[in-house]
Amino acid sequence: MHKRSRKNFMSVKAKLDRICINEAMLVKDALKQMDREGQKTLLITGPNRLLLGAITDGVIRRWILGDGSLPAPVASAMTANPLSCPLHVQTDEIRKIMLKTHIECIPLIDESGAVKDAFLWYEIFSTEKPAEQFKIPVVIMAGGMGTRLHPFTKILPKPLIPINEKAIIEIIIEKFTRHGCRDFFLSVNYKAAMIRAYFNDIAHDYSIEYVHEEQPLGTAGSLALLSDKLNGSFFVSNCDIIIEADYADILKRHREDKNIITVISSLKHYRIPYGIMQMAEGGRLEGISEKPEYDFFVNTGMYLLEKDALGLLPAGKPFLMTDLINDCLAKKMRVGIYPVSDASWIDVGQWEELQNALTRFGIK
């Protein structure tokens, strides 16, 4: 076994404290720890850090979509006997394994099976894990007035809100180009000329076609103007959100489930800071819950659609994406969700969330 200095030992201990969890931890709490620590993989360990399994954000996603319970212990959802390596393994060997398997965390175990260290992707490689490539169109809804960000948006359209020296819409586009998308449609109305001028002034290796709304058409209405240009699957995104996810996996799940629409949803946790009373008829108190906690999946404003959904849109009339979804459900068409964690969704559509986004990007 290789020797470690006290300094290195402490750093290893700190790392293992971040990525090792007890088998009794709840799935929803494991997801929160992933968000808190910025890790996509956690190791489930027993006494003396005996390796029992591993759980990733993808495993949790499949658990949720398979009707698994968020309050269930991680032992119910984990992958047992995960890939591990002996302590004496060389870094070059770890690099080869990670490139072949795309596993982002490989534990190092001793003869008893106890975790003594772990290699993480970012420790081995200086770049992000390569994104799987695909090419489908992307529609970005950029025509809104951004009233929740007044007075800022009285001057600047919401898609051009700067984050870390780039406009939010450029960051959104880069998330898709990383996966190989090159064809973008921007639905514009409010201060459309400023948006056009922005993209005319920057170098880019993707195509942009503008769809001008003569009147505000809501979050889905302008898609009817693209019915002759969109075929098969395509993404739709609001212009004030950033989704950190594997877009290729979203597309894969969408097609496997044969969804007409997939809604990318974020898990939100709310804690009511008061005692909640249950009232019965006549003002009788049935019970009281002290500071209850709730988990919800909420709509992020990003979707994956099939062209057939466009046939339900009224031509030239305002229409909301939620109305399109409800119409699909009413016609027994399959609508699915793709869950992401709370930290994977950055919303800049209102002042408080914009400030949070700036903080996450290290600007404040």
Coordinates of C-alpha atoms in Angstrom, one line a residue:
M1 CA 0.0 0.0 0.0
H2 CA 1.2 3.5 -0.8
K3 CA 1.9 5.8 2.2
R4 CA 0.1 9.1 2.7
S5 CA 1.2 12.2 4.5
R6 CA -1.0 13.6 7.3
K7 CA -2.1 16.4 5.0
N8 CA -3.1 14.0 2.2
F9 CA -4.9 11.8 4.7
M10 CA -7.0 14.7 5.9
S11 CA -7.9 15.6 2.4
V12 CA -8.9 12.0 1.7
K13 CA -10.9 11.9 4.9
A14 CA -12.7 15.1 3.9
K15 CA -13.5 13.7 0.5
L16 CA -14.9 10.5 1.9
D17 CA -17.0 12.4 4.4
R18 CA -18.6 14.2 1.4
I19 CA -19.3 11.1 -0.8
C20 CA -19.9 8.3 1.7
I21 CA -23.4 7.9 3.2
N22 CA -25.2 5.5 5.4
E23 CA -27.5 2.9 3.9
A24 CA -30.4 4.2 6.0
M25 CA -30.2 7.7 4.5
L26 CA -33.4 8.5 2.5
V27 CA -33.2 8.8 -1.3
K28 CA -34.4 12.4 -1.1
D29 CA -31.7 13.3 1.4
A30 CA -29.1 11.6 -0.8
L31 CA -30.2 13.9 -3.7
K32 CA -29.8 16.9 -1.5
Q33 CA -26.3 15.8 -0.5
M34 CA -25.4 15.5 -4.2
D35 CA -26.6 19.0 -4.7
R36 CA -24.8 20.3 -1.6
E37 CA -21.5 18.6 -2.4
G38 CA -21.6 19.0 -6.2
Q39 CA -21.3 15.2 -6.7
K40 CA -23.3 13.0 -9.0
T41 CA -22.2 9.8 -7.2
L42 CA -22.4 8.8 -3.6
L43 CA -21.0 5.6 -2.0
I44 CA -23.2 3.7 0.4
T45 CA -21.1 2.3 3.2
G46 CA -21.7 0.3 6.4
P47 CA -19.7 0.1 9.6
N48 CA -16.0 0.9 9.1
R49 CA -16.9 2.3 5.7
L50 CA -17.5 -1.2 4.3
L51 CA -18.6 -0.7 0.6
L52 CA -22.2 -1.7 0.2
G53 CA -23.2 0.0 -3.0
A54 CA -23.3 3.3 -5.0
I55 CA -26.0 5.6 -6.0
T56 CA -25.9 8.2 -8.8
D57 CA -28.3 10.9 -10.0
G58 CA -29.2 8.7 -12.9
V59 CA -30.0 5.8 -10.6
I60 CA -32.2 8.1 -8.5
R61 CA -33.9 9.3 -11.6
R62 CA -34.7 5.8 -12.7
W63 CA -35.9 5.0 -9.2
I64 CA -38.3 8.0 -9.3
L65 CA -39.6 7.2 -12.8
G66 CA -40.1 3.5 -11.7
D67 CA -42.5 4.8 -9.0
G68 CA -39.8 4.5 -6.3
S69 CA -40.4 6.4 -3.1
L70 CA -38.3 9.5 -2.3
P71 CA -38.5 8.8 1.5
A72 CA -37.2 5.2 0.9
P73 CA -33.7 4.3 2.2
V74 CA -31.0 4.5 -0.4
A75 CA -30.3 0.8 0.2
S76 CA -33.6 0.1 -1.7
A77 CA -32.4 2.1 -4.8
M78 CA -28.6 1.7 -4.8
T79 CA -26.5 -0.3 -7.2
A80 CA -25.0 -3.2 -5.2
N81 CA -21.4 -4.3 -5.7
P82 CA -20.3 -1.2 -7.7
L83 CA -17.0 -1.1 -9.6
S84 CA -14.1 -0.7 -7.2
C85 CA -10.3 -1.0 -7.4
P86 CA -7.6 -2.1 -4.9
L87 CA -5.6 0.6 -3.1
H88 CA -2.4 0.0 -5.1
V89 CA -4.1 0.7 -8.5
Q90 CA -2.2 3.2 -10.7
T91 CA -3.8 6.5 -11.9
D92 CA -3.3 5.5 -15.5
E93 CA -5.4 2.4 -15.0
I94 CA -8.2 4.5 -13.3
R95 CA -8.1 6.9 -16.3
K96 CA -8.6 4.0 -18.8
I97 CA -11.5 2.6 -16.7
M98 CA -13.2 6.0 -16.5
L99 CA -12.9 6.6 -20.2
K100 CA -14.3 3.2 -21.0
T101 CA -17.1 3.1 -18.5
H102 CA -17.8 6.9 -18.0
I103 CA -18.0 6.2 -14.3
E104 CA -17.3 9.4 -12.4
C105 CA -16.3 7.9 -9.0
I106 CA -14.3 4.8 -8.4
P107 CA -13.7 3.7 -4.8
L108 CA -10.5 2.2 -3.6
I109 CA -11.0 -0.6 -1.1
D110 CA -8.7 -2.6 1.2
E111 CA -8.7 -6.4 1.6
S112 CA -11.8 -6.2 3.9
G113 CA -13.8 -4.3 1.4
A114 CA -13.6 -1.0 3.3
V115 CA -13.4 2.3 1.3
K116 CA -10.1 4.0 2.0
D117 CA -10.0 6.5 -0.9
A118 CA -11.8 7.3 -4.2
F119 CA -10.9 8.7 -7.5
L120 CA -13.3 11.4 -8.9
W121 CA -13.5 12.3 -12.5
Y122 CA -12.4 15.9 -12.0
E123 CA -9.3 14.7 -10.2
I124 CA -8.2 12.7 -13.2
F125 CA -9.3 14.9 -16.1
S126 CA -9.2 18.7 -16.5
T127 CA -12.3 18.8 -18.6
E128 CA -15.9 17.8 -18.2
K129 CA -17.0 14.3 -19.1
P130 CA -17.6 14.2 -22.9
A131 CA -21.2 14.8 -23.8
E132 CA -23.0 12.3 -26.1
Q133 CA -23.8 14.0 -29.4
F134 CA -27.1 14.3 -31.2
K135 CA -28.6 16.8 -33.7
I136 CA -32.2 18.0 -33.3
P137 CA -33.6 21.5 -33.5
V138 CA -34.0 23.7 -30.5
V139 CA -36.7 26.4 -30.0
I140 CA -36.1 29.1 -27.5
M141 CA -39.0 31.2 -26.4
A142 CA -37.5 34.7 -26.2
G143 CA -40.4 37.0 -26.9
G144 CA -41.7 37.8 -23.4
M145 CA -41.5 41.2 -21.7
G146 CA -39.9 39.9 -18.5
T147 CA -42.2 42.0 -16.3
R148 CA -41.0 40.2 -13.2
L149 CA -37.6 41.8 -13.8
H150 CA -38.8 45.4 -14.2
P151 CA -37.2 47.9 -14.3
F152 CA -34.2 46.1 -15.7
T153 CA -36.1 44.7 -18.6
K154 CA -37.6 48.1 -19.5
I155 CA -34.1 48.6 -21.1
L156 CA -32.7 45.2 -21.8
P157 CA -34.8 42.2 -23.0
K158 CA -34.7 39.2 -20.7
P159 CA -32.8 36.9 -23.0
L160 CA -29.8 39.4 -22.9
I161 CA -29.5 39.5 -19.1
P162 CA -25.8 39.1 -18.5
I163 CA -24.4 36.3 -16.4
N164 CA -20.7 35.9 -16.1
E165 CA -20.0 38.1 -19.2
K166 CA -22.5 36.3 -21.4
A167 CA -26.2 36.7 -22.1
I168 CA -28.4 34.1 -20.5
I169 CA -29.6 33.0 -24.0
E170 CA -26.1 32.4 -25.1
I171 CA -25.4 30.2 -22.1
I172 CA -28.6 28.2 -22.9
I173 CA -27.5 27.7 -26.5
E174 CA -24.1 26.5 -25.4
K175 CA -25.6 23.8 -23.3
F176 CA -27.2 22.4 -26.5
T177 CA -24.2 22.9 -28.7
R178 CA -22.1 20.9 -26.3
H179 CA -24.3 18.0 -27.3
G180 CA -24.0 18.7 -31.0
C181 CA -27.1 20.8 -31.7
R182 CA -26.6 23.4 -34.3
D183 CA -30.1 24.5 -35.5
F184 CA -31.8 27.1 -33.3
F185 CA -35.1 28.9 -33.7
L186 CA -35.7 32.0 -31.5
S187 CA -39.2 33.1 -31.0
V188 CA -39.0 36.9 -30.5
N189 CA -41.3 39.9 -30.0
Y190 CA -40.3 42.3 -27.3
K191 CA -37.1 44.2 -28.2
A192 CA -36.5 41.7 -31.0
A193 CA -34.0 44.0 -32.8
M194 CA -31.7 44.0 -29.7
I195 CA -31.6 40.2 -29.7
R196 CA -30.8 40.1 -33.4
A197 CA -28.1 42.7 -33.0
Y198 CA -26.5 40.8 -30.1
F199 CA -26.1 37.6 -32.2
N200 CA -25.0 39.6 -35.3
D201 CA -22.2 40.9 -33.2
I202 CA -20.8 37.7 -31.8
A203 CA -19.0 34.8 -33.5
H204 CA -20.9 31.5 -33.4
D205 CA -20.8 28.1 -35.2
Y206 CA -24.6 27.4 -35.2
S207 CA -27.5 28.7 -37.2
I208 CA -30.2 30.9 -35.8
E209 CA -33.6 31.5 -37.5
Y210 CA -35.9 34.1 -36.0
V211 CA -39.7 33.6 -35.6
H212 CA -41.3 37.0 -35.0
E213 CA -44.5 37.0 -33.0
E214 CA -46.8 39.8 -34.3
Q215 CA -48.5 39.7 -30.9
P216 CA -47.4 37.8 -27.8
L217 CA -48.3 34.2 -28.3
G218 CA -47.6 32.7 -24.9
T219 CA -45.2 29.9 -24.1
A220 CA -46.3 27.6 -26.9
G221 CA -48.3 29.6 -29.5
S222 CA -45.4 30.6 -31.7
L223 CA -44.6 26.9 -32.3
A224 CA -47.5 26.8 -34.8
L225 CA -45.4 29.2 -36.9
L226 CA -42.7 26.5 -37.1
S227 CA -45.0 23.6 -38.1
D228 CA -43.4 23.4 -41.6
K229 CA -39.8 23.6 -40.3
L230 CA -39.8 21.1 -37.4
N231 CA -39.9 17.4 -37.9
G232 CA -39.5 14.6 -35.4
S233 CA -38.2 15.5 -31.9
F234 CA -37.2 19.0 -30.9
F235 CA -36.4 20.8 -27.6
V236 CA -38.2 23.9 -26.4
S237 CA -36.7 26.1 -23.7
N238 CA -37.8 29.3 -22.0
C239 CA -35.1 32.0 -22.2
D240 CA -34.7 32.5 -18.5
I241 CA -33.6 29.0 -17.3
I242 CA -30.4 27.0 -17.4
I243 CA -30.7 23.2 -17.0
E244 CA -27.6 21.2 -15.9
A245 CA -28.4 17.7 -17.2
D246 CA -27.4 15.1 -19.7
Y247 CA -29.6 16.2 -22.7
A248 CA -28.8 13.1 -24.6
D249 CA -30.2 11.0 -21.8
I250 CA -33.4 13.2 -21.8
L251 CA -33.8 12.5 -25.5
K252 CA -33.1 8.8 -25.0
R253 CA -35.7 8.5 -22.3
H254 CA -38.2 10.5 -24.3
R255 CA -37.9 8.2 -27.2
E256 CA -37.9 5.0 -25.2
D257 CA -41.1 6.0 -23.5
K258 CA -42.6 7.2 -26.8
N259 CA -43.7 10.5 -25.2
I260 CA -45.3 13.2 -27.3
I261 CA -44.0 15.7 -24.7
T262 CA -41.5 15.2 -22.0
V263 CA -41.4 17.9 -19.3
I264 CA -38.1 18.5 -17.6
S265 CA -39.0 18.9 -13.9
S266 CA -37.1 19.8 -10.8
L267 CA -37.5 18.4 -7.3
K268 CA -38.4 21.2 -4.9
H269 CA -38.4 20.8 -1.1
Y270 CA -40.5 23.1 1.0
R271 CA -40.6 23.4 4.8
I272 CA -43.6 25.2 6.3
P273 CA -42.2 27.2 9.3
Y274 CA -45.5 26.9 11.2
G275 CA -47.7 24.3 12.7
I276 CA -50.3 23.3 10.1
M277 CA -53.8 22.5 11.5
Q278 CA -56.3 20.1 10.0
M279 CA -59.8 21.4 10.4
A280 CA -63.0 19.4 10.6
E281 CA -66.6 20.4 10.2
G282 CA -67.8 23.0 12.7
G283 CA -64.3 24.3 13.5
R284 CA -63.2 21.2 15.3
L285 CA -59.4 20.6 15.2
E286 CA -58.5 17.1 13.8
G287 CA -54.8 17.4 14.2
I288 CA -51.7 19.5 13.9
S289 CA -48.4 19.0 12.0
E290 CA -45.5 21.0 13.3
K291 CA -43.4 22.5 10.5
P292 CA -44.2 19.9 7.9
E293 CA -42.0 19.3 4.9
Y294 CA -43.2 18.6 1.3
D295 CA -41.5 17.5 -1.9
F296 CA -42.8 18.5 -5.3
F297 CA -41.8 18.1 -8.9
V298 CA -42.2 21.5 -10.6
N299 CA -42.1 22.5 -14.3
T300 CA -38.7 24.0 -15.2
G301 CA -39.8 25.5 -18.5
M302 CA -37.8 23.1 -20.7
Y303 CA -39.5 20.4 -22.9
L304 CA -38.9 17.8 -25.5
L305 CA -41.7 17.5 -28.1
E306 CA -42.7 15.5 -31.1
K307 CA -44.0 17.3 -34.2
D308 CA -47.4 15.6 -33.8
A309 CA -48.0 17.9 -30.8
L310 CA -48.1 20.9 -33.0
G311 CA -51.3 19.8 -34.6
L312 CA -53.1 20.7 -31.4
L313 CA -52.0 24.4 -31.6
P314 CA -54.4 27.1 -32.8
A315 CA -52.8 29.1 -35.6
G316 CA -51.9 32.7 -34.7
K317 CA -53.4 32.6 -31.2
P318 CA -51.8 32.9 -27.8
F319 CA -51.4 29.4 -26.2
L320 CA -49.6 28.2 -23.1
M321 CA -47.4 25.1 -23.0
T322 CA -49.5 23.9 -20.0
D323 CA -52.6 24.1 -22.1
L324 CA -50.9 22.1 -24.8
I325 CA -49.8 19.5 -22.2
N326 CA -53.4 19.3 -20.9
D327 CA -54.8 18.9 -24.4
C328 CA -52.4 16.0 -25.0
L329 CA -53.4 14.4 -21.8
A330 CA -57.1 14.8 -22.6
K331 CA -56.5 13.0 -25.9
K332 CA -54.7 10.1 -24.0
M333 CA -51.3 11.0 -25.6
R334 CA -48.4 10.1 -23.5
V335 CA -46.7 12.9 -21.6
G336 CA -43.7 12.1 -19.4
I337 CA -41.4 13.9 -17.0
Y338 CA -37.7 13.8 -16.7
P339 CA -36.7 14.8 -13.1
V340 CA -33.6 16.8 -12.3
S341 CA -32.4 17.9 -8.9
D342 CA -33.1 21.3 -7.4
A343 CA -29.5 22.5 -8.0
S344 CA -29.6 21.4 -11.7
W345 CA -32.2 24.1 -12.5
I346 CA -31.1 27.8 -12.5
D347 CA -34.0 30.2 -12.9
V348 CA -33.3 33.9 -13.6
G349 CA -36.9 34.9 -14.3
Q350 CA -37.3 36.9 -11.1
W351 CA -35.1 39.1 -9.0
E352 CA -34.5 36.7 -6.1
E353 CA -33.6 33.8 -8.4
L354 CA -31.4 36.1 -10.6
Q355 CA -29.4 37.0 -7.5
N356 CA -29.1 33.3 -6.5
A357 CA -27.9 32.5 -10.1
L358 CA -25.3 35.3 -9.9
T359 CA -24.0 33.9 -6.6
R360 CA -23.8 30.3 -8.1
F361 CA -21.7 31.7 -11.0
G362 CA -19.4 33.3 -8.5
I363 CA -20.4 36.9 -9.5
K364 CA -21.6 37.9 -6.0

